[in-house]
PDB file of C-alpha atoms in Angstrom:
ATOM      1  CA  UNK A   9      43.581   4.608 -56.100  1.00 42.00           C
ATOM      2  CA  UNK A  10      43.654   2.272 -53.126  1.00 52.00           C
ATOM      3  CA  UNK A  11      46.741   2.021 -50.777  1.00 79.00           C
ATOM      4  CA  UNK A  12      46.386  -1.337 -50.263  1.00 90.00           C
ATOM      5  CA  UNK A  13      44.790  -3.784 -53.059  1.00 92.00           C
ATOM      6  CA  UNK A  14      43.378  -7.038 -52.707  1.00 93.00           C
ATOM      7  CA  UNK A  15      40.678  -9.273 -55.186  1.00 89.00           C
ATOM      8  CA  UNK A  16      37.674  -9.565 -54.117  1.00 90.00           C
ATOM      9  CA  UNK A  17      36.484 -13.458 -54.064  1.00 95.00           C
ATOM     10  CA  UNK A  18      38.215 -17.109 -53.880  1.00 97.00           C
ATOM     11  CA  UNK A  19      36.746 -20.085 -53.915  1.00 97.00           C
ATOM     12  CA  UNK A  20      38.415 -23.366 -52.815  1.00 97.00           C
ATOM     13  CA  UNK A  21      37.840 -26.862 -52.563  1.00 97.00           C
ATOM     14  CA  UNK A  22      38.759 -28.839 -49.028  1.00 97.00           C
ATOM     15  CA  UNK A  23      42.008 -29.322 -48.743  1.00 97.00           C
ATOM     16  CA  UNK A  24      43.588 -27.638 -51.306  1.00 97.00           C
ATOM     17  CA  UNK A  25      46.258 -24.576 -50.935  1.00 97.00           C
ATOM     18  CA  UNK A  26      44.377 -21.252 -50.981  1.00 97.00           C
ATOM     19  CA  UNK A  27      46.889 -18.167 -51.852  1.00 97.00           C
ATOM     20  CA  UNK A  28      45.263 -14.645 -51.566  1.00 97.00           C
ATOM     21  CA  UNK A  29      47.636 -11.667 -52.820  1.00 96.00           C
ATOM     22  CA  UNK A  30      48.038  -8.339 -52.210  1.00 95.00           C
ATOM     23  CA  UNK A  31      49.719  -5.371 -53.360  1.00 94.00           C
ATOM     24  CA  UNK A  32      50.522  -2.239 -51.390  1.00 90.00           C
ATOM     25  CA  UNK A  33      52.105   1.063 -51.814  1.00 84.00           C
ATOM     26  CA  UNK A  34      53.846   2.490 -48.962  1.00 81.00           C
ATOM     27  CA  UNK A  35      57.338   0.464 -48.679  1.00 78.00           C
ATOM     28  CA  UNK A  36      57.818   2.231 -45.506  1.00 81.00           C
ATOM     29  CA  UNK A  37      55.881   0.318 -43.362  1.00 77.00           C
ATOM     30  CA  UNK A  38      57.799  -1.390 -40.802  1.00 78.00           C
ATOM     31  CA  UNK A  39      54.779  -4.354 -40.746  1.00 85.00           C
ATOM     32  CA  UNK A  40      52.306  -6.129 -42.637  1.00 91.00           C
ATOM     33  CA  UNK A  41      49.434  -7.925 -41.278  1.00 93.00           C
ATOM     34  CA  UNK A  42      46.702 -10.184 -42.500  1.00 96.00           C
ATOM     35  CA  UNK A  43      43.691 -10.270 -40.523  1.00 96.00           C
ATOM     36  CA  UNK A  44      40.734 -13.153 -40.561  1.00 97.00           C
ATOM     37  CA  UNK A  45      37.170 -11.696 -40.243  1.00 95.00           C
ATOM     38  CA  UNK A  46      34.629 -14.286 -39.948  1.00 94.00           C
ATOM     39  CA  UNK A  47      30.434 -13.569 -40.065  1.00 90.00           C
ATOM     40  CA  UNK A  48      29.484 -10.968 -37.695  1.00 88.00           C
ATOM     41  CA  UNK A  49      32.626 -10.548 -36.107  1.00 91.00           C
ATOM     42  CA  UNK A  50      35.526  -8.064 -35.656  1.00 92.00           C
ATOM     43  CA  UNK A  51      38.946  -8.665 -36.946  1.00 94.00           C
ATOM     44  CA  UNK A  52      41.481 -10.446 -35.505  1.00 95.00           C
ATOM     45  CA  UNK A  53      45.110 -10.409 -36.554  1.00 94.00           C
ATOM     46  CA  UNK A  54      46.302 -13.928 -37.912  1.00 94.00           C
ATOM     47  CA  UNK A  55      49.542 -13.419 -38.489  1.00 93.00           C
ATOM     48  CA  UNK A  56      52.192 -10.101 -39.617  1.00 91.00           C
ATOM     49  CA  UNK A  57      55.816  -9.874 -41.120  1.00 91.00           C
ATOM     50  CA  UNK A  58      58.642  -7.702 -40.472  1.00 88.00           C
ATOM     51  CA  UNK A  59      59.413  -5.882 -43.496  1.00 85.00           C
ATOM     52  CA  UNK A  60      63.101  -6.999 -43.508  1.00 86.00           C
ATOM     53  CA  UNK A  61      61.705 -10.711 -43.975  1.00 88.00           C
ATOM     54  CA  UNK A  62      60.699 -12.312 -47.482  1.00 91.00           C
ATOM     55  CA  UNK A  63      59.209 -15.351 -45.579  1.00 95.00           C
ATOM     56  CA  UNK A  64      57.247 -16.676 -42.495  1.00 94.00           C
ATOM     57  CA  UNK A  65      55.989 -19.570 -41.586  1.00 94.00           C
ATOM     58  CA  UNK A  66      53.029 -20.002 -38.944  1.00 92.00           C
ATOM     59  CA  UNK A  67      51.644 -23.939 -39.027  1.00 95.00           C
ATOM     60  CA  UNK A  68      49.083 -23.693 -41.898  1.00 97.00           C
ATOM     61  CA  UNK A  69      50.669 -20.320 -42.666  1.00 96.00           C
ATOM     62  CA  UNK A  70      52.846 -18.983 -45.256  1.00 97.00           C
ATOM     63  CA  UNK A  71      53.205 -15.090 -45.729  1.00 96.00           C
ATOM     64  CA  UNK A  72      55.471 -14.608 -48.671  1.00 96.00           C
ATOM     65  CA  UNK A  73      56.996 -10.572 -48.960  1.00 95.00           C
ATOM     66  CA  UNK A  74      58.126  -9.143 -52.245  1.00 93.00           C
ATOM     67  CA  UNK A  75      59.157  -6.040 -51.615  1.00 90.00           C
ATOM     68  CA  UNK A  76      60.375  -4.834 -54.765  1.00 90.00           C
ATOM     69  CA  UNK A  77      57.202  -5.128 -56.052  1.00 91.00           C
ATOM     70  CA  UNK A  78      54.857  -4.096 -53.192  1.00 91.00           C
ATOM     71  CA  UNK A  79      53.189  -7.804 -53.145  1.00 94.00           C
ATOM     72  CA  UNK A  80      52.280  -9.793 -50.164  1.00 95.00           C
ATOM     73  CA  UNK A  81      50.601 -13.336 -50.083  1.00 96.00           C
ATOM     74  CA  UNK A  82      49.106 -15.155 -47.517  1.00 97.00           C
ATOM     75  CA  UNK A  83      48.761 -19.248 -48.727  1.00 97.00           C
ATOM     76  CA  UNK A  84      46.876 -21.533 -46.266  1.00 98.00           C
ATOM     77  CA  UNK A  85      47.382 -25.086 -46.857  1.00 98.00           C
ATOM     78  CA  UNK A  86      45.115 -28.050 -46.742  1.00 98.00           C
ATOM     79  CA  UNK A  87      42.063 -25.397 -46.601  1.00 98.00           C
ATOM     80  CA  UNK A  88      39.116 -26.117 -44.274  1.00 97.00           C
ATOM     81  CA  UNK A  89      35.805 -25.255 -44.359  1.00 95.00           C
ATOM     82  CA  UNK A  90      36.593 -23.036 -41.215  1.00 94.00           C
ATOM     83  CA  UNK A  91      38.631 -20.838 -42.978  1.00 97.00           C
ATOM     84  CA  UNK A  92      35.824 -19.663 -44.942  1.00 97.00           C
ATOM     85  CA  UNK A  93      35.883 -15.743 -43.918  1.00 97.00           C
ATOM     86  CA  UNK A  94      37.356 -12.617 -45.407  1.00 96.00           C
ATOM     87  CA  UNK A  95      41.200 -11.851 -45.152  1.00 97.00           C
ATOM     88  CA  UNK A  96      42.409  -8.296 -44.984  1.00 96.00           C
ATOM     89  CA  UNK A  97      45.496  -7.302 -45.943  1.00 95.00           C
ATOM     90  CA  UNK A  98      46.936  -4.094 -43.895  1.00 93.00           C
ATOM     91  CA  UNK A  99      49.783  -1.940 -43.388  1.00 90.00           C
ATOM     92  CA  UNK A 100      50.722   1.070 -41.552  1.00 86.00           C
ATOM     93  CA  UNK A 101      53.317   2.836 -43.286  1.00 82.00           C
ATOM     94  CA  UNK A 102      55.855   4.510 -41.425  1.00 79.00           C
ATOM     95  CA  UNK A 103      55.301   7.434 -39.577  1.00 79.00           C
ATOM     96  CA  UNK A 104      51.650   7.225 -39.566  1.00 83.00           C
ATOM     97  CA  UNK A 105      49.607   5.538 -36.304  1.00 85.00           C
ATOM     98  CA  UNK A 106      46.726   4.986 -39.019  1.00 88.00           C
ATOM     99  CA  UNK A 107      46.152   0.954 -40.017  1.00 89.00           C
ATOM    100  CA  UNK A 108      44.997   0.838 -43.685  1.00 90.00           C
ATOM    101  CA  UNK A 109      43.271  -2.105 -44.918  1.00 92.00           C
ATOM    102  CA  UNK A 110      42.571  -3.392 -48.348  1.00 92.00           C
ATOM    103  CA  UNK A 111      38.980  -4.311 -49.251  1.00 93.00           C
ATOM    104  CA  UNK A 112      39.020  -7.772 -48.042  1.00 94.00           C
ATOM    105  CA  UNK A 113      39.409 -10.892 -49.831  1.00 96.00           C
ATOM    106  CA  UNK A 114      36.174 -13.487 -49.540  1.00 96.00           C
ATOM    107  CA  UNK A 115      37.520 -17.271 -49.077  1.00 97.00           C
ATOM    108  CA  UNK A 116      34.812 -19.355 -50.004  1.00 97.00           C
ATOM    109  CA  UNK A 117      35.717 -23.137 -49.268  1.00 97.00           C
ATOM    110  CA  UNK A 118      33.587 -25.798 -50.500  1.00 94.00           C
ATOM    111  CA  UNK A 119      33.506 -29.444 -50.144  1.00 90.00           C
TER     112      UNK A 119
ATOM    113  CA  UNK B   2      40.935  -8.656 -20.464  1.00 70.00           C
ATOM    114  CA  UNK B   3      37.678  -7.574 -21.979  1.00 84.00           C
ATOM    115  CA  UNK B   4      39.390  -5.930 -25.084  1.00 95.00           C
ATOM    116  CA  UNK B   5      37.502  -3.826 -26.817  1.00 97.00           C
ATOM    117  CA  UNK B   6      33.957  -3.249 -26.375  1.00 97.00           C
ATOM    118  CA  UNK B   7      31.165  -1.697 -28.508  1.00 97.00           C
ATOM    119  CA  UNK B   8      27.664  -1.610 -27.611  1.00 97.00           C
ATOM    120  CA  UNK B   9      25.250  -1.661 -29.197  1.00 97.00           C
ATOM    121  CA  UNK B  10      25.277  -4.929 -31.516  1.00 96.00           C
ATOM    122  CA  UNK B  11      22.246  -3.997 -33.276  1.00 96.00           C
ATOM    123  CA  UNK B  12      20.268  -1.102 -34.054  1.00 97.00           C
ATOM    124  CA  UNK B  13      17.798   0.458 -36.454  1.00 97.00           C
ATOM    125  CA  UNK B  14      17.416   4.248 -36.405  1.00 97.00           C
ATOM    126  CA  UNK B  15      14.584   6.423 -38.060  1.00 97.00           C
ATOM    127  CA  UNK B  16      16.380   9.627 -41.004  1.00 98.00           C
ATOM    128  CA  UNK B  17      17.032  12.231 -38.970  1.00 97.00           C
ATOM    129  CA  UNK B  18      17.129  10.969 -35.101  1.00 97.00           C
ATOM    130  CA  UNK B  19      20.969  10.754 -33.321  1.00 97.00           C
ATOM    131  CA  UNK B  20      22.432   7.902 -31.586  1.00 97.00           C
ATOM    132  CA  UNK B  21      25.719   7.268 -29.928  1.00 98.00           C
ATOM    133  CA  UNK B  22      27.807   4.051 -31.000  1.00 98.00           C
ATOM    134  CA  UNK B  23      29.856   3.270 -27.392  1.00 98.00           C
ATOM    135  CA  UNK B  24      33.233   2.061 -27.323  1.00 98.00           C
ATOM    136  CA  UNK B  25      35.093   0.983 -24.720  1.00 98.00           C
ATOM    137  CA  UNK B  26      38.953  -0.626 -24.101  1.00 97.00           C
ATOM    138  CA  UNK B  27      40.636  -2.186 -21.330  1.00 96.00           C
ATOM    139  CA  UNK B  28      44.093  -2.344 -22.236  1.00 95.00           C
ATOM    140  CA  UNK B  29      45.208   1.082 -21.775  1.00 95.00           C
ATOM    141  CA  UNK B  30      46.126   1.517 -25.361  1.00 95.00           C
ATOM    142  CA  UNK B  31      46.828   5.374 -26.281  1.00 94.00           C
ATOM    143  CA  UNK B  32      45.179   4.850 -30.007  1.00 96.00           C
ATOM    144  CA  UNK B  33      42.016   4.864 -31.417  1.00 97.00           C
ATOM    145  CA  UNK B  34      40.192   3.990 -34.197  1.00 97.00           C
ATOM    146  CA  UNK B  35      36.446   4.331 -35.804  1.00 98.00           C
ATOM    147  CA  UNK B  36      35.739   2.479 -39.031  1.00 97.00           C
ATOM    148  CA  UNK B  37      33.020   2.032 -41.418  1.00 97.00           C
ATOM    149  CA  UNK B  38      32.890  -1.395 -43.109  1.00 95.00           C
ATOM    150  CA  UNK B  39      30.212  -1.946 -46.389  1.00 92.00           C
ATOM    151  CA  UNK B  40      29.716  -4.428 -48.532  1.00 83.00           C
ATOM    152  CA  UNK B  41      33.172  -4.484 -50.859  1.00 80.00           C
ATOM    153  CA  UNK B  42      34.767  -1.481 -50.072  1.00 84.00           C
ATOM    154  CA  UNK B  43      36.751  -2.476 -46.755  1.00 87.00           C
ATOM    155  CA  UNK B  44      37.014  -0.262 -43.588  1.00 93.00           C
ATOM    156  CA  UNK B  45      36.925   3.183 -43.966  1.00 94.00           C
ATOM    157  CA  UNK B  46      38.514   5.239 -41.209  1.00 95.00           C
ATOM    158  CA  UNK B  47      35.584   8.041 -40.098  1.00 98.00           C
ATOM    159  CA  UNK B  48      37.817   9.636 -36.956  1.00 98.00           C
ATOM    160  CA  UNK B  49      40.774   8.652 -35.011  1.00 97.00           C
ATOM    161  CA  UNK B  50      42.147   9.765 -31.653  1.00 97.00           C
ATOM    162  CA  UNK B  51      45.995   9.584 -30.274  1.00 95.00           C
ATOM    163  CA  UNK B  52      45.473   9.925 -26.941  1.00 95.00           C
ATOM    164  CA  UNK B  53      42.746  11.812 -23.854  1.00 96.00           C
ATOM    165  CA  UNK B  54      41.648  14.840 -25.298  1.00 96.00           C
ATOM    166  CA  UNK B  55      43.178  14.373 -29.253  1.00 97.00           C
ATOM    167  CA  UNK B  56      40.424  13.472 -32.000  1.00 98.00           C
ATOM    168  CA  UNK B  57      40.921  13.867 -35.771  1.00 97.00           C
ATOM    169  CA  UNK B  58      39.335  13.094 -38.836  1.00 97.00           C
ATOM    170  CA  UNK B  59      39.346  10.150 -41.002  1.00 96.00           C
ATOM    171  CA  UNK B  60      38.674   9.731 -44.321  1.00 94.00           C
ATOM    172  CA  UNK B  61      34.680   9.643 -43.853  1.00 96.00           C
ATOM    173  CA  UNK B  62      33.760  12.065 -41.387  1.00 98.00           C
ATOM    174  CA  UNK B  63      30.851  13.676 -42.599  1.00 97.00           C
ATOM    175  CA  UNK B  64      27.761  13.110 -40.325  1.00 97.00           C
ATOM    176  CA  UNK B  65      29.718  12.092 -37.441  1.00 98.00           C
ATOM    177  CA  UNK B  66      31.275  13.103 -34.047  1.00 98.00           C
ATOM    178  CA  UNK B  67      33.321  11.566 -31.493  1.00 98.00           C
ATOM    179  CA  UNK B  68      34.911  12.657 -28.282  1.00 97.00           C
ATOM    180  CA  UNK B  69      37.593  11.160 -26.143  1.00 98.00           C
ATOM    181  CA  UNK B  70      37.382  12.087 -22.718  1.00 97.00           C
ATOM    182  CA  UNK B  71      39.434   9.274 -21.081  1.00 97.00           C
ATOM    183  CA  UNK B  72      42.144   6.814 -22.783  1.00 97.00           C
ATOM    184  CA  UNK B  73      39.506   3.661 -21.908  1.00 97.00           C
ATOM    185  CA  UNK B  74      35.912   5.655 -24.474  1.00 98.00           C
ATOM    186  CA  UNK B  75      35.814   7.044 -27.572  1.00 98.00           C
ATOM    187  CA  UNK B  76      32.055   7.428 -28.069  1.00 98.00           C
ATOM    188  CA  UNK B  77      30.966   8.191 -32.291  1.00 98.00           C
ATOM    189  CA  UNK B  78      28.106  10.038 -32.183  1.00 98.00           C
ATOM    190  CA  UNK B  79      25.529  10.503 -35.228  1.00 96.00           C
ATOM    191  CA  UNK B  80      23.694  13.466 -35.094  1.00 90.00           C
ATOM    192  CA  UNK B  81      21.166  13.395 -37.682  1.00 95.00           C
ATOM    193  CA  UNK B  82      20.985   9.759 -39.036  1.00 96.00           C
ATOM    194  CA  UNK B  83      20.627   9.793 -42.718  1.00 97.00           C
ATOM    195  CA  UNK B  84      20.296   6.093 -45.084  1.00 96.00           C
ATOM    196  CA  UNK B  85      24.305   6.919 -46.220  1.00 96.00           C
ATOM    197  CA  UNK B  86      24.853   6.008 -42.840  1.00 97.00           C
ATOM    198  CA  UNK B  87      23.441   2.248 -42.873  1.00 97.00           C
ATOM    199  CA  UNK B  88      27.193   0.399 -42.104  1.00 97.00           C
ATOM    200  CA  UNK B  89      28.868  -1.804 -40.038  1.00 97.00           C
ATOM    201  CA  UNK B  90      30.716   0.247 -37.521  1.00 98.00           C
ATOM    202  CA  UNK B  91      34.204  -0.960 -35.840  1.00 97.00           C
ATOM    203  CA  UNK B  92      36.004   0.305 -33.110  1.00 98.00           C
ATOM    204  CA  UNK B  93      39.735  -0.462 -32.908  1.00 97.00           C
ATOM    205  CA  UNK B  94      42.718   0.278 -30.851  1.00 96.00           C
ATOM    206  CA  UNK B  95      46.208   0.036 -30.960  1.00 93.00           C
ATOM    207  CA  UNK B  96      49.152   0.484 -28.289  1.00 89.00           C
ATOM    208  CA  UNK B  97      51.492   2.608 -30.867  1.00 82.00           C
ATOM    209  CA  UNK B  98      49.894   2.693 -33.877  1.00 76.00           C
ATOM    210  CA  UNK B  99      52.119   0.261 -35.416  1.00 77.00           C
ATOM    211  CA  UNK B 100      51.483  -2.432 -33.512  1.00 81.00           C
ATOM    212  CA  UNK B 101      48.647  -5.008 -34.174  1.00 89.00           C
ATOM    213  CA  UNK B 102      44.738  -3.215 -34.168  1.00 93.00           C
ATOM    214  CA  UNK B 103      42.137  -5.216 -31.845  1.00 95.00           C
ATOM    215  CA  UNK B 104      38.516  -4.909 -32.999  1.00 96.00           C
ATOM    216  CA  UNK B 105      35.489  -4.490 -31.020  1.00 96.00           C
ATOM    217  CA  UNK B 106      32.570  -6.859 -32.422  1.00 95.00           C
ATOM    218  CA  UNK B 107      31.001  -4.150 -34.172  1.00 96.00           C
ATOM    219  CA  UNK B 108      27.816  -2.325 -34.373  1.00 97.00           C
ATOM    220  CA  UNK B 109      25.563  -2.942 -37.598  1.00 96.00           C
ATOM    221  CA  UNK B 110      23.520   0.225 -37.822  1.00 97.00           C
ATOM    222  CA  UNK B 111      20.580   0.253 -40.294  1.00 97.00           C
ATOM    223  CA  UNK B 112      18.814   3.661 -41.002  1.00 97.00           C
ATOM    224  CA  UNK B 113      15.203   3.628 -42.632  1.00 97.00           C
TER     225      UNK B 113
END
């Protein structure tokens, strides 16, 4: 199965909360990132937690970390229309130099 | 700082001819990356590198070659293009390989 495991689609209205989960396997890793790809670009990094943290809070941002169960969320609060892209969730477990990504979550945000 | 850089953007390649997707990085980092991105099924890692002169193999490495000749290029090369191959292609780097991966802008290859 997939290392790291992420739904597919959300769709949104403006300006409410969007929360995409994920679930991962290796509880290793020292990090966990979420990265923002928007239509035909690369991906950037928009924000990462320290394993040893449940919680972090970046503006808009809130990753939540559960470790005991392998599940990570990203929320994003009072959605825009701009955040419409695909957010991967990604780890690199420890002892590896290999990033692993999930397959991407679509945010779809509509007026 | 450039970042990472992948040329070409675009490109549309006949079954059977070769090509090589270029990738370049300016920030000296010792790691990286090639993935494959289609529709749905995330990136999937074709080779990796850990340094001048170290390549492995990803996940996906049928069909392709890379080489890594200096820490800045790691060139993918497709010898004989087949229609499996149609993809977006992403270059990546990272300074330790834990750290955060920066992404070239990608290469969408289309084989007919």
């Amino acid at each position: 199965g997939e290392d790291v495991e992420q739904s597919l689609f959300l769709s949104v209205r403006e300006g409410d909360s969007s929360v995409i989960n994920c679930t991962y396997t290796d509880s290793s890793s020292t990090y966990l990132y979420w990265y923002k790809q928007e239509p035909g670009a690369g991906l950037q990094l928009l924000t990462y937690i320290f394993s040893n943290m449940d919680m972090k809070q970046d503006q808009r941002l809130t990753v939540l970390l559960n470790k005991k169960d392998k599940h990570l969320s990203l929320r994003i609060a009072d959605t825009q229309t701009g955040d419409s892209a695909i957010y991967f969730c990604a780890e690199t477990p420890g002892g590896s130099y290999i990033p692993t990504f999930g397959r991407g979550t679509s945010l779809i945000v509509h007026p | 700082n450039a970042g990472v850089t992948q040329t070409p953007k675009f490109r549309i390649l006949k079954i059977g001819q070769s090509m090589t997707l270029q990738c370049t990085q300016d920030m000296n980092h010792n790691y990286m990356y090639w993935y494959r991105q289609d529709p749905g099924m995330g990136l999937k890692l074709i080779y990796y590198s850990v340094g001048a002169g170290i390549t492995d193999k990803g996940e996906v490495p049928n069909g392709y070659n890379v080489s890594r000749s200096t820490t800045e290029d790691f060139p993918l090369r497709l010898e004989l293009a087949a229609p499996s191959q149609t993809s977006v292609y992403f270059c990546a780097s990272t300074t330790t390989g834990q750290g955060e991966a920066f992404f070239g802008q990608g290469t969408r290859l289309t084989v007919v």
